[in-house]
Coordinates of C-alpha atoms in Angstrom, one line a residue:
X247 CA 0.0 -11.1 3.3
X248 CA 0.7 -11.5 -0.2
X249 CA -2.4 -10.0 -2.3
X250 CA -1.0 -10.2 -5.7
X251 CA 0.8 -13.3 -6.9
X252 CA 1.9 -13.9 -10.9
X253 CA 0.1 -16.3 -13.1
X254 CA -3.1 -16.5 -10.4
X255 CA -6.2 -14.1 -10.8
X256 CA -6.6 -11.7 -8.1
X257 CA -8.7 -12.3 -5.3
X258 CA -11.2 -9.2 -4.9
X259 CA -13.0 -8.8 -1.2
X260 CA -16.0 -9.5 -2.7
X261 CA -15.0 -13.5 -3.0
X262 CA -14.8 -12.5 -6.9
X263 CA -11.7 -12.8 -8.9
X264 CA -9.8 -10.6 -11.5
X265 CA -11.2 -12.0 -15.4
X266 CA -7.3 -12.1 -16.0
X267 CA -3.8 -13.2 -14.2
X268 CA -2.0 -10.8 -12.2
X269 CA 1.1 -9.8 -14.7
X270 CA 4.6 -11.4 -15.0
X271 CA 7.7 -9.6 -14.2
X272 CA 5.9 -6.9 -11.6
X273 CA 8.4 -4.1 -11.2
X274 CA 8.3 -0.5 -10.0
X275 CA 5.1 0.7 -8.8
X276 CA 3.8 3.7 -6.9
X277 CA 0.6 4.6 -4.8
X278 CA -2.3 6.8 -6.4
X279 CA -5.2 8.2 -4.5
X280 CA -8.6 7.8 -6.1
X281 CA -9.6 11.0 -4.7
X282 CA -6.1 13.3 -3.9
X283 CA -8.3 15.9 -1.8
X284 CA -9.9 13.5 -0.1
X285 CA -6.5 10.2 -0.2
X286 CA -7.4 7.9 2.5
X287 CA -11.2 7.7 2.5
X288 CA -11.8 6.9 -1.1
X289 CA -9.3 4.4 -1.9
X290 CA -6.4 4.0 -3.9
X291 CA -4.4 2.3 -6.7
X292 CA -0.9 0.2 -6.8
X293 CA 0.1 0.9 -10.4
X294 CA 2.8 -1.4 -11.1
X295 CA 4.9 -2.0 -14.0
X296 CA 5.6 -5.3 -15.9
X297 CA 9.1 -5.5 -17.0
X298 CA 8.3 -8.5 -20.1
X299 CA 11.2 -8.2 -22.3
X300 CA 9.2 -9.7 -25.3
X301 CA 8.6 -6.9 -27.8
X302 CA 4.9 -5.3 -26.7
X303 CA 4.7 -7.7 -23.7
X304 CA 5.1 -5.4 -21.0
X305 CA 2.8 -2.5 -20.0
X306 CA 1.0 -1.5 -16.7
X307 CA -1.8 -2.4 -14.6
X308 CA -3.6 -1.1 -11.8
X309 CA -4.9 -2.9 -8.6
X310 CA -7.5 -1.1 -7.0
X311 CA -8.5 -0.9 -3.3
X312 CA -10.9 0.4 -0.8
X313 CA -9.5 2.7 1.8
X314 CA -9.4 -0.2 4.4
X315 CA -6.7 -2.1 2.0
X316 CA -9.3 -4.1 0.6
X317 CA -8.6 -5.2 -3.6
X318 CA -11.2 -4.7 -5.7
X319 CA -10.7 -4.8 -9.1
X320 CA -7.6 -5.1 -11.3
X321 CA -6.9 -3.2 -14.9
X322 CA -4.3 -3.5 -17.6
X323 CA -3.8 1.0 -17.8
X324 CA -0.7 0.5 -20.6
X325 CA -0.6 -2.3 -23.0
X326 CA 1.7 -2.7 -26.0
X327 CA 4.8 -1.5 -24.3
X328 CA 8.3 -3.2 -23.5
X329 CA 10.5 -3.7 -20.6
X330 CA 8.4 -1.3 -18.6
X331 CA 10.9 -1.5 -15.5
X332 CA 10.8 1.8 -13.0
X333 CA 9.4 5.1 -12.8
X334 CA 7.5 7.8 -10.8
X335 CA 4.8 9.6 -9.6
X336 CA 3.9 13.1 -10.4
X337 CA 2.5 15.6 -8.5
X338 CA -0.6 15.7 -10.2
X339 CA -1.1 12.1 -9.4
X340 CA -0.4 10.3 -12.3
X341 CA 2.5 7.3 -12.6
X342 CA 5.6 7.5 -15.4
X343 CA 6.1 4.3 -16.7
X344 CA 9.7 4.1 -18.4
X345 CA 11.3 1.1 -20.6
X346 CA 14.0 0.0 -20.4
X347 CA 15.3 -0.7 -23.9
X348 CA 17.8 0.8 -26.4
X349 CA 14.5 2.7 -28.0
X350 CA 12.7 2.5 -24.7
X351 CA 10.6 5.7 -24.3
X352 CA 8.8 7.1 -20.8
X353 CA 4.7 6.6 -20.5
X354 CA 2.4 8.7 -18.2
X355 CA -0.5 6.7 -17.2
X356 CA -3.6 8.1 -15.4
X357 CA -5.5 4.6 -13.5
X358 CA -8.6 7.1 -12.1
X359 CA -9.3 8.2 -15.6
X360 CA -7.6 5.2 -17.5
X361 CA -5.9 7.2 -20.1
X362 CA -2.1 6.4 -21.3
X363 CA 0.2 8.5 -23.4
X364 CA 4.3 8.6 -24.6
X365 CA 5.6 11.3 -23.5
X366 CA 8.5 13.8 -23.9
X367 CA 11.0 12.4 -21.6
X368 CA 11.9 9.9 -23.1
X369 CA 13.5 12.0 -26.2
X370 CA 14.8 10.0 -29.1
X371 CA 14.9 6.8 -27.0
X372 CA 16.9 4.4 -24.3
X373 CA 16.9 2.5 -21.9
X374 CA 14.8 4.4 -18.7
X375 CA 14.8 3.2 -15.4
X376 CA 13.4 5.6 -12.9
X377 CA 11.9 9.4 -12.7
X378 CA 11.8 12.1 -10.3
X379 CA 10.1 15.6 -10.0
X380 CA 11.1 19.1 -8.3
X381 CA 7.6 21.0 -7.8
X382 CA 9.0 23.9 -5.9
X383 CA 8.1 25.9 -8.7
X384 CA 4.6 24.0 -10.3
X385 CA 4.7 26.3 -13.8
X386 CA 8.1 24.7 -14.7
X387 CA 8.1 21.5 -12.3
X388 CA 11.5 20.0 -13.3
X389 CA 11.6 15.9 -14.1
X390 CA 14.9 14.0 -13.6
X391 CA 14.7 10.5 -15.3
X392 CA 17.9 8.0 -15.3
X393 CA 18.9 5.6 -18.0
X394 CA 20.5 1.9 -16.7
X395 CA 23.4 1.8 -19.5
X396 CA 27.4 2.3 -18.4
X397 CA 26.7 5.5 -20.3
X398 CA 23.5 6.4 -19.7
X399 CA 23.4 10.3 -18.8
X400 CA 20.6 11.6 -16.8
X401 CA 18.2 13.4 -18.4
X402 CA 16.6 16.9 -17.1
X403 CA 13.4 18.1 -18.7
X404 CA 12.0 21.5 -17.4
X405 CA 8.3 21.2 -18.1
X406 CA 5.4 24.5 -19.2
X407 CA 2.9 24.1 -17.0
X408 CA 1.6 22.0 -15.0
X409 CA -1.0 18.9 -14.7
X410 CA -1.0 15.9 -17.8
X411 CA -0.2 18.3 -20.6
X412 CA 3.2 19.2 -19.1
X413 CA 4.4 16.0 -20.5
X414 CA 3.3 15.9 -23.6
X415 CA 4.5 19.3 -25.0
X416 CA 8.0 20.9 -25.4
X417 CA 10.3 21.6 -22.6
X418 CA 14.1 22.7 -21.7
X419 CA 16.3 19.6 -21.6
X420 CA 20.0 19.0 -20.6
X421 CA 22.1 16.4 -18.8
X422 CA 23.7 15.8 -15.7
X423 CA 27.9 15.8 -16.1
X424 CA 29.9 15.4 -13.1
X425 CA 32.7 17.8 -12.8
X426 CA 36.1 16.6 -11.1
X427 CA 36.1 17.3 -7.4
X428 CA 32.5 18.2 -5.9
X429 CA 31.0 20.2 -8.7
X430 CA 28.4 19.0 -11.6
X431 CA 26.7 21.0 -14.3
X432 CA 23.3 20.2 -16.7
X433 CA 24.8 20.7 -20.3
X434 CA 22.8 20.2 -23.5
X435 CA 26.2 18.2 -24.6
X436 CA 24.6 14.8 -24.5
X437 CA 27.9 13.0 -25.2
X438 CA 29.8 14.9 -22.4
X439 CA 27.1 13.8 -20.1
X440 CA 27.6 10.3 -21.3
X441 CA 31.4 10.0 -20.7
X442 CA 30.4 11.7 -17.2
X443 CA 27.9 8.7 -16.5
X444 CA 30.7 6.0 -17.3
X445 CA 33.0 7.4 -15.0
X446 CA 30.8 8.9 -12.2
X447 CA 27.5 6.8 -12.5
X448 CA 26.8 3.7 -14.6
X449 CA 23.4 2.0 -14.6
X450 CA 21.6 4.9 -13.0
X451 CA 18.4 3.3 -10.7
X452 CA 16.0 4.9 -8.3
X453 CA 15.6 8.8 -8.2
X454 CA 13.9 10.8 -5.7
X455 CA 13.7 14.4 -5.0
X456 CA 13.3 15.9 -1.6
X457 CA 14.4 19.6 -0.8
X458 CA 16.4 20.9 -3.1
X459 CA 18.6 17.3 -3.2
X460 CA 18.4 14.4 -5.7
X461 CA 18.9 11.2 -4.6
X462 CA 20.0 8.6 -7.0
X463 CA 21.5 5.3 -7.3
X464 CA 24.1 4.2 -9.4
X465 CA 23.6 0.6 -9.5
X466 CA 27.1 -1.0 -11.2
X467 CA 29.1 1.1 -8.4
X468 CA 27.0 0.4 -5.5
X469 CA 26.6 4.2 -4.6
X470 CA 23.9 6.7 -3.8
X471 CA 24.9 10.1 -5.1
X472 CA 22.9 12.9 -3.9
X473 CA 23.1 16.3 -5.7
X474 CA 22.5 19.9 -4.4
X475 CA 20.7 21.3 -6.7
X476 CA 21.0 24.7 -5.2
X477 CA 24.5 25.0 -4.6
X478 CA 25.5 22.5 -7.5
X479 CA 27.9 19.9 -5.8
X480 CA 27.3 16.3 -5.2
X481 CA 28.7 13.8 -2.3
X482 CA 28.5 9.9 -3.2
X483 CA 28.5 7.1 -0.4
X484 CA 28.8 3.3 -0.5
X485 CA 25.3 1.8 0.3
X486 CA 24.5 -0.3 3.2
X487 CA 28.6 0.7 4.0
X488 CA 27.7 2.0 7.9
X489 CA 24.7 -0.4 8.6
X490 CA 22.9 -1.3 12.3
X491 CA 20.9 -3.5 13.3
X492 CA 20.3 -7.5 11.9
X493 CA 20.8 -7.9 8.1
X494 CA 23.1 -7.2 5.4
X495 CA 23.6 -5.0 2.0
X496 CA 26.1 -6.4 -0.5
X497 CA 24.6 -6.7 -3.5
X498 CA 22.9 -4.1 -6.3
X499 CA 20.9 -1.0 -5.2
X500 CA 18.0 -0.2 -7.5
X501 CA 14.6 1.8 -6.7
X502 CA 14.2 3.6 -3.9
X503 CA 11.9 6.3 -2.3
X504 CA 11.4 8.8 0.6
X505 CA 8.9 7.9 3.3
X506 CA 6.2 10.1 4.2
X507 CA 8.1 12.2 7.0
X508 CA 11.4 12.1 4.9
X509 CA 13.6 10.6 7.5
X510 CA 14.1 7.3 5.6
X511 CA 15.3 6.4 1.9
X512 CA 13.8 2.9 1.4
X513 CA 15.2 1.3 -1.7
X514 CA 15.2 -2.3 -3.3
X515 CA 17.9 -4.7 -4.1
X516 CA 19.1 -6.7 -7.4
X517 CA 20.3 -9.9 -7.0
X518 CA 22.1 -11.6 -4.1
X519 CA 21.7 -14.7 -2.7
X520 CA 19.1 -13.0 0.0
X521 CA 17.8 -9.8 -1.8
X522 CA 16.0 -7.5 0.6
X523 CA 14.0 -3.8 1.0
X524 CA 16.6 -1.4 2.9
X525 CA 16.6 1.6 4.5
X526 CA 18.7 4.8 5.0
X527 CA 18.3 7.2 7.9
X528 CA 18.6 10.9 8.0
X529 CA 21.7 12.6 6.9
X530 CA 24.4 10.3 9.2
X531 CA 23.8 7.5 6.7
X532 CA 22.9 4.8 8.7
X533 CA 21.5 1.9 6.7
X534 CA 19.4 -0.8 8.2
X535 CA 16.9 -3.8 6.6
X536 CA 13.2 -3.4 6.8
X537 CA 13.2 -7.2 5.3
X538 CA 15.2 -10.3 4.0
X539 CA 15.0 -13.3 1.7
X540 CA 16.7 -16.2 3.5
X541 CA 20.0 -16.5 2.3
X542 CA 20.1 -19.9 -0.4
X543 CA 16.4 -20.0 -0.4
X544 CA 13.6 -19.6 -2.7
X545 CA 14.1 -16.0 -3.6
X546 CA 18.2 -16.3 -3.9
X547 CA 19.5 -14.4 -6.9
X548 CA 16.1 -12.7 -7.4
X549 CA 15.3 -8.9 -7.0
X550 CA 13.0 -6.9 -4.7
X551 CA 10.3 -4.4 -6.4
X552 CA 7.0 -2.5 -6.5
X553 CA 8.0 -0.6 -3.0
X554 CA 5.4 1.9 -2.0
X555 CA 3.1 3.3 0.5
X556 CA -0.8 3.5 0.8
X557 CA -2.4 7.0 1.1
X558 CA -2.3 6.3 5.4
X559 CA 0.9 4.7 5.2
X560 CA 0.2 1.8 7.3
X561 CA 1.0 -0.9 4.6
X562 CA 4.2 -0.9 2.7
X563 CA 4.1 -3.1 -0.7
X564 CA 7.1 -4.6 -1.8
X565 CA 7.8 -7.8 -4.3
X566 CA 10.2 -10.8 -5.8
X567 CA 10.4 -10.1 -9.6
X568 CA 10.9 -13.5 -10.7
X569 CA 9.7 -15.7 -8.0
X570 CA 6.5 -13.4 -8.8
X571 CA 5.1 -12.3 -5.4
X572 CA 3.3 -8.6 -4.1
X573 CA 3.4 -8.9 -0.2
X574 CA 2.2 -6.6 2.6
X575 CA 3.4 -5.5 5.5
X576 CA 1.9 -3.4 8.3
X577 CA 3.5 -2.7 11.8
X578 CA 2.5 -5.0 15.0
X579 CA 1.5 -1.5 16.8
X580 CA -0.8 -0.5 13.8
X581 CA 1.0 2.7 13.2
X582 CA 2.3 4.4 10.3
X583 CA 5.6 3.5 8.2
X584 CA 7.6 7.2 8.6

């Protein structure tokens, strides 16, 4: 089914509809629980992101469901904001919000308690795409963001404390600079980072952290790069290059995250003339195509968004930014996405 569609209000289970439109340009989103100690018996949230290049045009909005998957109601959470494009959950259940603009900054928005704020990602500005977090240690959780420039050098911010304040007070930052060979290094050298991203990884994407690794896509080269952050070395691989199964991968990678078990990487796709939601497996790199616009058809030349996963991860929500559609999927045997 497609709950959400662009330009119609949003049909609530109560026969009732949304006072407003859902949003134009839906982009990244992520899942919150309305209750994180209690996440799939009190309902939960698809905060998504509108990526409206008009200045103060974009922002965020929430729709809100029941644990059954039923909608409920929909908010605007972040207003006033431009090009909000991707982002990321923390681990304290809020959703970054990030523009993507040459003074672009990085928003964290709170949809249980309806509270926004800039925060200090984002430093003196550009154009953000996507954010992930390392919580191994939660005094100094560590947040990776990516910019989508040719030069755009990501950016690592090593947070005091832990919960909504984290983000909003000072922090260690430094960027990521690939070394020659297998090695990289976080330097405070902002321009040596950005010379590293135009010749390792322009238009940085999705980011997601699982492990001690960081997975990242580098959209202009077609690669996923995955860095060790414990031993500090880095393999890249083509994506979609070893793929099974029905489908294809040929166009621009974009977001992406990890499943709930961690054996698949589901990202997005820009452009194409059939853009899709994909899949890699495990560490053999095996990609494969969860699903596919029809190749010359309505969706041709568009871009898939909004991926994520309820709390029970039984319905995976995934869009068309332009042709301005929120479907979702389940599985014919009822179980859960892995």
């Amino acid at each position: 089914r497609h709950p959400m569609v662009t330009g119609e209000q949003v049909q609530y289970a109560n026969k009732e509809r949304s006072s407003f439109s859902y949003h134009r340009m839906s982009d990244a989103a992520g899942i919150i629980p309305l209750n994180p100690d209690n996440p799939t018996e009190d309902g939960y949230v698809y905060v998504a992101n509108s990526e409206v290049s008009s200045r103060g045009s974009g922002g965020v909005y929430g729709v809100y469901f029941d644990k059954d998957g039923n909608v409920t109601d929909y908010k605007a959470l972040l207003t006033r904001t431009t090009m909000n494009c991707g982002g990321g959950l923390t681990p304290w259940n809020t959703w970054v919000s990030c523009e993507e603009h040459s003074s672009g900054q990085c928003w964290q928005v709170d949809p249980v308690n309806e509270k926004s704020q800039e925060t200090k990602l984002g430093g003196s500005g550009g154009r953000y795409e996507s954010v992930a977090v390392d919580n191994s240690d939660p005094l100094n959780p560590i947040f990776f963001t990516t910019e989508d420039s040719e030069t755009g050098a990501m950016r690592r911010f090593v947070a005091n404390g832990n919960g909504w304040d984290a983000l909003h007070s000072d922090g260690d930052e430094s960027f990521l600079r690939i070394i020659d060979g297998s090695k990289f290094e976080w330097t405070t050298n902002e321009y040596a980072a950005r010379v590293s991203a135009g010749r390792y990884y322009r238009n940085s994407e999705g980011v997601s952290y699982h492990e001690g690794k960081l997975y990242f896509m580098a959209k202009k080269d077609y690669k996923l790069i995955i860095l060790d952050l414990i031993n500090m070395t880095y393999k890249v691989e083509t994506t979609g290059k070893k793929f099974y199964g029905e489908g294809t991968f040929g166009s621009q990678p974009d977001q992406n995250m990890f499943g709930p078990t961690r054996k698949f990487l589901y990202f997005c796709e820009d452009g194409g003339s059939n853009p899709g939601v994909y899949a890699r497996y495990g560490n053999d790199g095996t990609y494969f195509t969860l699903f596919q616009a029809i190749s010359g058809g309505i969706y041709s030349g568009d871009e898939t968004v909004g991926i994520a996963l309820s709390p029970d991860n039984k319905r995976f929500y995934a869009g068309i930014q332009d042709y301005g559609v929120i479907f979702e999927f389940t599985r014919d045997d009822g179980k859960s996405f892995e």
